[in-house]
Amino acid sequence: MKSLVLPFKWLPSRGFSKGLLFAGFFACLSAMTVPAVNAAGPAVPPQVAMINDSIEQVWRDFSIRPAAEADDATWCRRVYLDVIGRIPSLEELSEFMSDRDSNKRANLVDRLLNDDRYTEEYANHWSTVWTNLLIGRSGGTDRRDLTNRTGMQKYLRDSFAGNKTYDQMTYELVTAEGSTTPGNANFNGAVNFLVDKVNAEKGTLATSSVSRIFLGQQVQCTQCHNHPFNQWKQQKFWEFNAFFRQTRALRRFVDGTQDIESAELVSQDFAGEANDPEDALVFYELRNGLQKVAYPVFTDGTEIEKSGFVEDVNRREELGRLMLQSEYLDKMIVNRMWSMFLGYGFTRPIDDLGPHNPSSHPELLENLGKEFRANSYDLKKLITWITLSRPYQLASTLSASNEIDDPTIGESPKFSRFYLRQMSAEQLYASMVTASNAQSKGSYEQQEAERRRWLSQFVVAFGNDEGTETTTFNGSIPQALMLFNGDLTKNAISLEAGSFLDQLSQTGRSPKDRVTRLFLSGLARRPTKNEVSIASKLLVARKGDEPEMLQDMWWAILNSNEFIMQH
């Protein structure tokens, strides 16, 4: 590519103006305000009205005037990213924009969730989200891991494709037995959640992961002492831990090697630490050196039989049953899903619920949890309620009328605007492929290997006791080089016959029209006057070579802050 190498600067946290956010030559680009379009449709579920009433009451309490509604194109891009993990293609965006139905936003949500054309993408996106949540982005990637990443993904992909209810999925993940590896006779992909968490350190990682992910109970620091700020005590940690003491992960090695071929999660009799399976107790040590005893007791105080014999009581099955009765199961998934779509949950952190950590909207969190339970834990219904709610329709504008609503400085979120956030690395990859049809060349295995290599540049492991990972775009040299000149970007801006830019150059009536298509494809908006002027100047600089001008503009769009943001 012969384009100018233009350095980009990473986006400030408080907001941005529409336009390519580049230093130097592109710094002169200005914002474009798009008139808001009414999104109200006649068929609003009562749960949406409930959300709106609760959110709007907080606005009134704080004298906040919310941002205007996002325009249709921005909202379309937003909902595609959140529901199926990528931006819309130009054709999909155009179809939505040309729709004159007053209920077209609800219709689009329904289509993305329920149309067979999107089932695979929906399942792939949410299986990726939950695989990363359950086992981390690096889980199952080391040959010594007991976890089989492919098996985890297959279980989740099948679950989301079939719209398995959340309570059933939770119960299966907590109680699963079987082999980790697809193709084995007793394969059960759900075991991959716990298989690497139950053997080491008496199953303490299983204890903390299950309580935090599904119940919003942060118990990990109470393993050794009482928590100083909440109701969790050391006794409760070990009572919860006792549910996992019948569970073991067994290794199966590749013949003649130390490589793990598969692992198997099994339930087996637990003799207890006093070697009496009839009274299978657990010992733990206080800070003063004294030892105390714990039996399996759920967080609400419900006790189960003390026997360690599986035929008397399967402790994990009892745990799964008790979890399904807990209101914290409902609140936790509502809080998590809300944060995934709105950028912040009702609590911070989202997986720390209880009186010690008040919610920003306590009644809404409780009522949404009840509605989710009453609607059979249908995740697609919960997604529908959130995406059709008023806060999800708003523009990302921070102004004098809502400047008090700024969670980035520690304020509790009021949801009076759509909070900007970066795409995940997986969303960015899928969006670049969609925008440019830029899939890596080669076999499926080669493409997947390239995809994993690309994603690995954006993974940051914080190294805490939960093994938490995230993706981030922090402007590091490897990230910048990959976005500037990596193979995916090279494919995206290729001028080869049949490429996206080659096909684009044969459409439209003028260079300006083709530049407009570039901006709609990448940013879901039309170019500003300044951006059109820049394209004209580039065309002159390229001595009338329009494909090279389009290549320069497309490279700039794909490397802009605006492209990598969910807004």
XYZ file of C-alpha atoms in Angstrom:
567
model
C 0.000 0.000 0.000
C 1.285 3.458 -0.919
C -0.734 5.448 1.582
C 0.567 7.945 4.094
C 1.468 6.399 7.447
C -0.675 8.411 9.814
C -0.333 7.869 13.572
C -3.551 7.415 15.495
C -4.274 8.369 19.075
C -6.323 6.288 21.447
C -9.736 7.502 22.456
C -10.355 9.499 25.644
C -12.752 7.833 28.058
C -15.324 10.614 28.312
C -16.567 10.571 24.719
C -15.738 11.415 21.141
C -17.038 13.333 18.174
C -17.943 11.422 15.065
C -15.176 11.451 12.504
C -11.836 9.749 11.978
C -9.880 10.475 15.154
C -6.344 10.756 13.780
C -3.497 13.083 14.577
C -1.771 15.153 11.927
C -3.543 15.310 8.581
C -6.832 13.912 9.913
C -6.998 16.100 13.005
C -9.074 18.670 11.118
C -12.061 16.355 10.697
C -15.104 17.628 12.530
C -18.189 16.116 14.103
C -21.400 15.472 12.220
C -24.712 15.642 14.062
C -27.375 13.298 12.731
C -31.010 14.083 13.507
C -32.515 11.540 15.848
C -35.240 9.288 14.504
C -38.103 8.117 16.626
C -37.716 4.466 17.534
C -40.961 3.925 19.384
C -43.000 1.006 18.114
C -46.523 -0.044 18.992
C -45.629 -3.431 20.547
C -43.521 -2.631 23.597
C -43.223 -5.501 26.115
C -44.299 -4.491 29.618
C -40.802 -5.261 30.882
C -39.448 -2.512 28.600
C -41.924 -0.018 30.066
C -40.830 -1.121 33.550
C -37.172 -0.476 32.676
C -37.991 2.914 31.191
C -40.062 4.013 34.185
C -37.301 3.102 36.638
C -34.490 4.707 34.637
C -36.491 7.869 33.936
C -37.347 8.265 37.616
C -33.629 8.440 38.419
C -33.215 11.094 35.713
C -35.946 13.131 37.369
C -34.418 12.626 40.810
C -31.088 14.024 39.597
C -32.557 16.665 37.237
C -30.885 15.023 34.245
C -31.955 15.572 30.669
C -30.841 12.491 28.724
C -29.097 12.490 25.386
C -31.215 12.409 22.254
C -32.003 9.122 20.613
C -29.275 7.631 18.461
C -29.977 7.772 14.748
C -31.079 4.578 13.046
C -27.714 3.773 11.468
C -25.813 4.133 14.755
C -28.374 2.041 16.593
C -28.298 -0.629 13.894
C -24.520 -0.936 14.158
C -24.820 -1.027 17.949
C -27.355 -3.842 18.114
C -25.555 -5.992 15.535
C -22.370 -5.752 17.597
C -24.076 -6.573 20.880
C -26.373 -9.363 19.682
C -24.292 -11.251 17.110
C -20.800 -9.844 17.672
C -20.116 -7.880 14.494
C -21.126 -4.718 12.667
C -23.764 -4.997 9.922
C -22.726 -5.371 6.326
C -23.516 -2.481 3.991
C -26.421 -4.496 2.587
C -27.835 -5.199 6.048
C -27.475 -1.566 7.071
C -29.136 -0.374 3.872
C -32.017 -2.809 4.345
C -32.644 -1.494 7.844
C -32.333 2.149 6.832
C -34.827 1.747 3.987
C -37.408 0.092 6.262
C -40.301 2.490 6.965
C -41.980 0.331 9.601
C -42.384 2.290 12.851
C -41.523 -0.909 14.724
C -38.414 -1.672 12.724
C -36.036 -1.662 15.693
C -38.072 -4.331 17.457
C -38.304 -6.226 14.181
C -34.516 -6.151 13.767
C -33.914 -7.421 17.297
C -36.362 -10.233 16.649
C -34.646 -11.067 13.363
C -31.169 -11.190 14.884
C -32.390 -13.405 17.719
C -34.768 -15.724 15.897
C -34.112 -15.758 12.148
C -32.293 -18.906 11.016
C -29.896 -16.737 8.983
C -28.364 -15.447 12.220
C -28.584 -18.501 14.481
C -24.997 -19.592 13.856
C -23.551 -16.116 14.403
C -25.644 -15.585 17.536
C -24.507 -18.918 18.956
C -20.870 -18.342 18.017
C -20.798 -14.873 19.546
C -22.355 -15.835 22.867
C -20.382 -19.074 23.108
C -17.234 -16.958 22.754
C -18.409 -14.529 25.447
C -19.219 -17.328 27.881
C -16.159 -19.428 27.072
C -13.994 -16.445 27.981
C -16.052 -15.888 31.128
C -16.013 -19.503 32.293
C -12.464 -20.603 31.459
C -10.660 -17.425 30.342
C -9.266 -16.540 26.938
C -6.283 -18.809 27.471
C -8.188 -21.705 29.033
C -7.607 -24.952 27.183
C -4.822 -23.587 24.994
C -1.942 -25.298 26.813
C -1.292 -28.979 26.110
C -1.080 -29.576 29.875
C -4.552 -28.137 30.533
C -7.328 -30.467 31.578
C -9.777 -28.093 29.933
C -10.686 -28.759 26.313
C -11.538 -25.379 24.790
C -13.222 -26.917 21.758
C -15.428 -29.003 24.030
C -16.411 -25.956 26.086
C -17.257 -23.987 22.952
C -19.280 -26.838 21.470
C -21.414 -27.175 24.581
C -22.076 -23.439 24.713
C -22.613 -23.092 20.973
C -25.202 -25.886 21.000
C -26.852 -24.366 24.082
C -27.224 -20.914 22.562
C -28.258 -22.239 19.157
C -31.080 -24.164 20.849
C -31.920 -21.254 23.172
C -31.366 -23.407 26.233
C -32.768 -21.662 29.277
C -30.273 -20.029 31.607
C -31.309 -22.038 34.662
C -30.812 -25.308 32.784
C -27.434 -24.201 31.487
C -26.345 -23.152 34.976
C -27.450 -26.461 36.493
C -25.618 -28.429 33.798
C -22.381 -26.464 34.221
C -22.382 -26.927 37.990
C -23.389 -30.617 38.067
C -21.840 -32.019 34.861
C -19.993 -35.330 34.692
C -18.198 -36.908 31.730
C -15.346 -36.388 29.295
C -14.008 -33.020 28.203
C -13.242 -33.996 24.605
C -15.644 -34.132 21.631
C -15.758 -37.578 20.053
C -15.327 -39.481 23.305
C -18.152 -41.846 24.201
C -19.068 -39.986 27.391
C -18.348 -36.482 26.095
C -20.079 -33.712 28.006
C -18.713 -30.293 27.088
C -20.172 -28.697 30.233
C -17.513 -30.404 32.402
C -14.881 -28.085 30.947
C -16.031 -25.315 33.265
C -14.994 -27.132 36.474
C -12.527 -29.767 35.312
C -9.446 -27.606 35.878
C -10.802 -26.079 39.098
C -11.643 -29.000 41.385
C -8.383 -30.873 42.036
C -5.969 -28.189 43.161
C -6.130 -26.623 46.619
C -9.175 -28.603 47.710
C -11.408 -27.160 45.007
C -11.115 -23.570 46.192
C -11.085 -22.194 42.635
C -14.308 -24.070 41.877
C -15.779 -22.566 45.043
C -14.921 -18.977 44.190
C -15.746 -19.265 40.467
C -19.219 -20.764 40.908
C -20.226 -18.337 43.656
C -18.914 -15.294 41.798
C -20.039 -16.080 38.238
C -23.531 -17.369 39.004
C -24.489 -15.843 42.358
C -22.507 -12.610 42.451
C -20.844 -13.611 45.698
C -17.172 -12.622 45.976
C -15.918 -15.248 48.406
C -12.328 -15.783 47.293
C -10.715 -13.581 49.937
C -12.653 -15.289 52.766
C -10.791 -18.538 52.252
C -8.294 -17.471 54.925
C -10.169 -14.852 56.970
C -13.502 -13.132 57.446
C -14.314 -10.453 54.897
C -13.973 -7.014 56.528
C -16.702 -5.318 54.460
C -19.457 -7.814 53.682
C -21.458 -10.660 55.209
C -19.157 -13.368 53.865
C -17.240 -15.120 56.618
C -14.559 -17.776 56.480
C -17.058 -20.365 57.714
C -19.349 -19.699 54.743
C -16.516 -20.136 52.275
C -15.694 -23.611 53.523
C -19.358 -24.569 53.806
C -19.754 -23.683 50.131
C -16.483 -25.433 49.320
C -17.788 -28.670 50.875
C -20.229 -29.055 47.949
C -17.275 -29.726 45.620
C -15.353 -32.251 47.712
C -16.958 -35.292 46.064
C -15.691 -34.147 42.672
C -12.458 -35.221 40.952
C -10.880 -34.647 37.548
C -9.141 -37.702 36.077
C -6.432 -37.387 33.411
C -6.298 -39.511 30.274
C -2.907 -39.342 28.525
C -1.943 -39.849 24.907
C -0.297 -43.279 24.755
C 3.443 -43.092 25.401
C 3.446 -39.365 26.187
C 2.746 -36.918 29.004
C 0.293 -35.006 26.809
C -3.268 -35.004 28.107
C -5.619 -36.600 25.562
C -8.696 -35.796 27.616
C -9.929 -35.476 31.158
C -13.004 -36.794 32.906
C -14.992 -35.126 35.666
C -16.464 -37.657 38.094
C -18.354 -37.725 41.372
C -16.860 -40.079 43.921
C -17.309 -40.828 47.601
C -15.661 -38.328 49.942
C -14.379 -39.716 53.232
C -14.025 -36.295 54.794
C -10.876 -34.993 56.383
C -11.519 -37.112 59.485
C -11.795 -40.206 57.250
C -15.441 -40.871 58.089
C -17.663 -40.812 54.976
C -20.801 -41.047 57.103
C -19.867 -37.666 58.567
C -17.716 -36.188 55.777
C -16.518 -32.981 57.355
C -14.036 -30.383 56.129
C -11.423 -28.761 58.369
C -10.204 -25.199 57.935
C -7.816 -23.110 59.965
C -8.470 -19.740 61.563
C -5.801 -17.043 61.620
C -5.020 -17.872 65.245
C -4.222 -21.466 64.277
C -7.406 -23.047 65.630
C -9.196 -25.525 63.375
C -12.909 -25.482 62.717
C -15.309 -27.823 60.939
C -17.536 -27.169 57.924
C -20.296 -29.195 56.227
C -22.082 -28.333 52.964
C -24.386 -25.404 53.730
C -25.767 -23.089 51.033
C -25.340 -19.329 51.274
C -28.892 -18.865 52.604
C -28.211 -21.271 55.471
C -29.836 -24.360 53.935
C -28.034 -27.515 55.048
C -27.875 -30.826 53.176
C -27.064 -34.340 54.353
C -23.559 -34.667 55.804
C -22.743 -38.028 54.244
C -19.888 -38.170 51.769
C -21.318 -41.214 49.957
C -22.537 -40.210 46.487
C -25.363 -42.739 46.680
C -26.639 -40.953 49.790
C -26.307 -37.429 48.464
C -24.680 -35.966 45.373
C -23.452 -32.669 46.743
C -23.066 -30.857 43.411
C -26.567 -31.839 42.363
C -27.885 -30.462 45.633
C -25.860 -27.285 45.059
C -27.346 -26.897 41.588
C -30.854 -27.327 42.975
C -30.289 -24.748 45.710
C -28.739 -22.274 43.283
C -31.846 -22.408 41.098
C -33.936 -21.378 44.088
C -31.763 -18.360 44.897
C -32.795 -14.838 43.946
C -29.097 -14.072 43.503
C -29.010 -16.327 40.449
C -31.621 -14.081 38.822
C -30.024 -10.809 39.882
C -26.540 -11.865 38.817
C -27.418 -12.750 35.225
C -29.570 -9.641 34.837
C -26.727 -7.493 36.157
C -24.219 -9.207 33.867
C -26.334 -8.950 30.728
C -27.235 -5.314 31.432
C -23.544 -4.460 31.740
C -22.763 -6.238 28.466
C -25.291 -4.099 26.593
C -25.099 -0.798 28.497
C -21.425 -0.746 29.457
C -22.013 -0.735 33.224
C -24.028 -2.915 35.545
C -26.164 -1.814 38.462
C -23.256 -2.595 40.808
C -19.502 -2.291 40.536
C -18.076 -4.796 40.228
C -21.000 -6.515 38.572
C -20.332 -9.852 40.298
C -20.402 -8.529 43.865
C -23.995 -8.382 45.083
C -25.292 -7.797 48.581
C -26.085 -5.122 51.154
C -22.421 -4.091 51.323
C -22.483 -3.007 47.661
C -25.696 -1.053 46.981
C -27.160 -1.123 43.492
C -27.626 2.056 41.471
C -31.186 0.922 40.642
C -32.137 -1.620 43.345
C -35.831 -1.969 42.473
C -35.099 -2.385 38.771
C -32.468 -5.043 39.432
C -34.830 -6.965 41.686
C -37.844 -6.651 39.383
C -35.897 -7.583 36.258
C -34.621 -10.658 38.065
C -38.189 -11.645 38.967
C -39.378 -11.076 35.403
C -36.527 -13.153 34.025
C -37.472 -16.035 36.334
C -41.167 -15.654 35.480
C -40.284 -15.864 31.772
C -38.523 -19.211 32.163
C -34.996 -17.786 32.139
C -35.227 -17.070 28.409
C -32.052 -15.150 27.528
C -33.467 -13.958 24.211
C -36.359 -12.293 26.038
C -33.929 -10.567 28.400
C -31.879 -9.346 25.429
C -35.068 -8.068 23.788
C -36.095 -6.098 26.869
C -32.681 -4.479 27.198
C -32.172 -3.586 23.530
C -35.658 -2.063 23.199
C -35.374 -0.047 26.417
C -34.955 3.702 26.258
C -31.408 3.881 27.683
C -30.215 1.533 24.928
C -31.710 3.858 22.298
C -29.773 6.939 23.406
C -26.869 8.629 21.684
C -23.475 8.622 23.390
C -23.488 12.383 23.912
C -22.146 13.815 27.166
C -23.385 17.379 27.604
C -24.078 19.961 30.268
C -27.554 18.474 30.778
C -26.205 15.061 31.800
C -22.584 15.651 32.779
C -23.337 14.418 36.296
C -23.787 10.989 34.698
C -20.135 10.048 34.283
C -19.221 6.616 35.688
C -15.626 7.039 34.497
C -14.995 9.378 37.449
C -16.676 7.139 39.994
C -20.275 8.350 39.768
C -22.940 5.642 39.804
C -24.333 5.190 36.285
C -27.634 6.894 35.498
C -27.801 5.573 31.899
C -28.759 8.965 30.488
C -26.542 8.291 27.471
C -24.974 5.293 25.801
C -21.565 4.759 27.402
C -18.750 4.353 24.905
C -16.703 1.199 25.143
C -14.178 -0.635 23.050
C -15.166 -3.630 21.014
C -13.788 -6.893 22.265
C -10.946 -8.250 20.167
C -13.317 -10.918 18.850
C -15.855 -8.288 17.780
C -13.137 -6.255 16.068
C -11.902 -9.255 14.113
C -15.415 -10.266 13.033
C -16.260 -6.675 12.114
C -13.186 -6.269 9.926
C -14.081 -9.503 8.158
C -17.669 -8.329 7.667
C -16.793 -4.839 6.502
C -14.214 -6.007 3.946
C -14.918 -9.695 3.435
C -11.325 -9.933 4.657
C -11.210 -13.499 5.960
C -7.711 -14.930 6.027
C -6.850 -17.176 3.103
C -6.309 -20.932 3.384
C -8.149 -23.837 4.999
C -10.544 -23.446 7.932
C -7.812 -24.665 10.306
C -5.356 -22.115 8.884
C -7.927 -19.329 9.180
C -8.680 -20.256 12.789
C -4.972 -20.378 13.615
C -4.544 -16.904 12.117
C -7.573 -15.649 14.024
C -6.232 -16.988 17.348
C -2.819 -15.484 16.661
C -4.407 -12.136 15.877
C -6.564 -12.202 19.013
C -3.640 -13.129 21.238
C -2.145 -9.654 20.719
C -5.039 -8.124 22.628
C -5.279 -10.395 25.668
C -4.151 -8.985 28.993
C -3.959 -11.324 31.987
C -4.116 -9.372 35.225
C -2.797 -12.306 37.255
C -5.204 -12.074 40.160
C -6.454 -15.056 42.135
C -9.300 -15.555 39.685
C -7.108 -15.620 36.583
C -9.098 -12.707 35.189
C -8.406 -11.726 31.597
C -9.640 -9.042 29.291
C -8.920 -7.567 25.909
C -7.694 -4.051 25.507
C -6.454 -1.693 22.821
C -3.757 0.265 24.609
C -1.747 1.500 21.662
C 1.141 -0.898 22.178
C 3.568 -1.272 19.294
C 2.527 -4.886 18.471
C -1.137 -3.893 18.442
C -0.517 -0.827 16.312
C 1.564 -2.785 13.810
C -1.063 -5.503 13.573
C -3.857 -2.988 12.962
C -1.735 -0.939 10.565
C -0.109 -3.659 8.513
C -1.237 -7.103 9.715
C -2.446 -9.769 7.319
C -6.101 -9.128 8.150
C -5.708 -5.426 7.378
C -3.794 -6.200 4.175
C -6.622 -8.462 3.048
C -9.174 -5.808 3.984
C -7.542 -3.096 1.855
C -6.504 -5.355 -1.026
C -7.108 -4.105 -4.571
C -6.991 -7.600 -6.057
C -9.737 -8.661 -8.429
C -12.831 -9.642 -6.444
C -11.742 -7.858 -3.276
C -14.024 -5.508 -1.380
C -12.364 -2.379 -2.793
C -12.290 -3.827 -6.310
C -16.024 -4.489 -6.145
C -16.664 -1.088 -4.564
C -14.817 0.692 -7.378
C -17.359 -0.716 -9.823
C -20.376 0.646 -7.958
C -21.848 4.087 -7.449
C -22.038 7.037 -9.753
C -19.023 9.038 -8.607
C -15.950 8.918 -6.333
C -17.949 10.778 -3.696
C -20.639 8.097 -3.810
C -18.035 5.371 -3.384
C -16.420 7.190 -0.458
C -19.860 7.416 1.127
C -20.207 3.650 0.810
C -16.861 3.248 2.576
C -18.029 5.263 5.551
C -21.373 3.475 5.731
C -19.608 0.103 5.594
C -17.160 0.891 8.373
C -18.797 3.525 10.570
C -22.522 3.358 9.728
C -22.622 7.018 8.777
C -21.994 9.303 5.848
C -18.748 11.279 5.607
C -18.593 14.881 6.771
C -17.757 17.687 4.371
C -14.193 17.736 5.671
C -13.852 14.011 5.079
C -15.142 14.362 1.522
C -12.658 17.194 1.018
C -9.815 14.993 2.257
C -10.845 12.252 -0.155
C -10.769 14.778 -3.004
C -7.295 15.963 -2.023
C -6.087 12.366 -1.810
C -7.446 11.696 -5.281
C -5.409 14.613 -6.604
C -2.336 13.416 -4.689
C -2.780 9.985 -6.258
C -2.900 11.612 -9.700
C -6.476 10.489 -10.281
C -5.924 6.864 -9.214
C -9.254 6.352 -7.465
C -8.639 2.773 -6.185
C -5.538 3.987 -4.342
C -7.502 6.873 -2.868
C -10.197 4.459 -1.686
C -7.500 2.214 -0.257
C -6.055 5.117 1.755
C -9.455 6.127 3.066
C -10.427 2.559 3.942
C -7.173 1.962 5.803
C -7.793 5.155 7.781
C -11.366 4.152 8.626
C -10.378 0.684 9.830
C -7.635 2.158 12.018
C -9.773 4.908 13.502
C -10.945 5.069 17.086
C -14.479 5.375 15.784
C -14.281 1.990 14.096
C -13.088 0.089 17.180
C -15.652 1.667 19.507
C -19.109 0.446 20.371
C -21.150 3.620 20.340
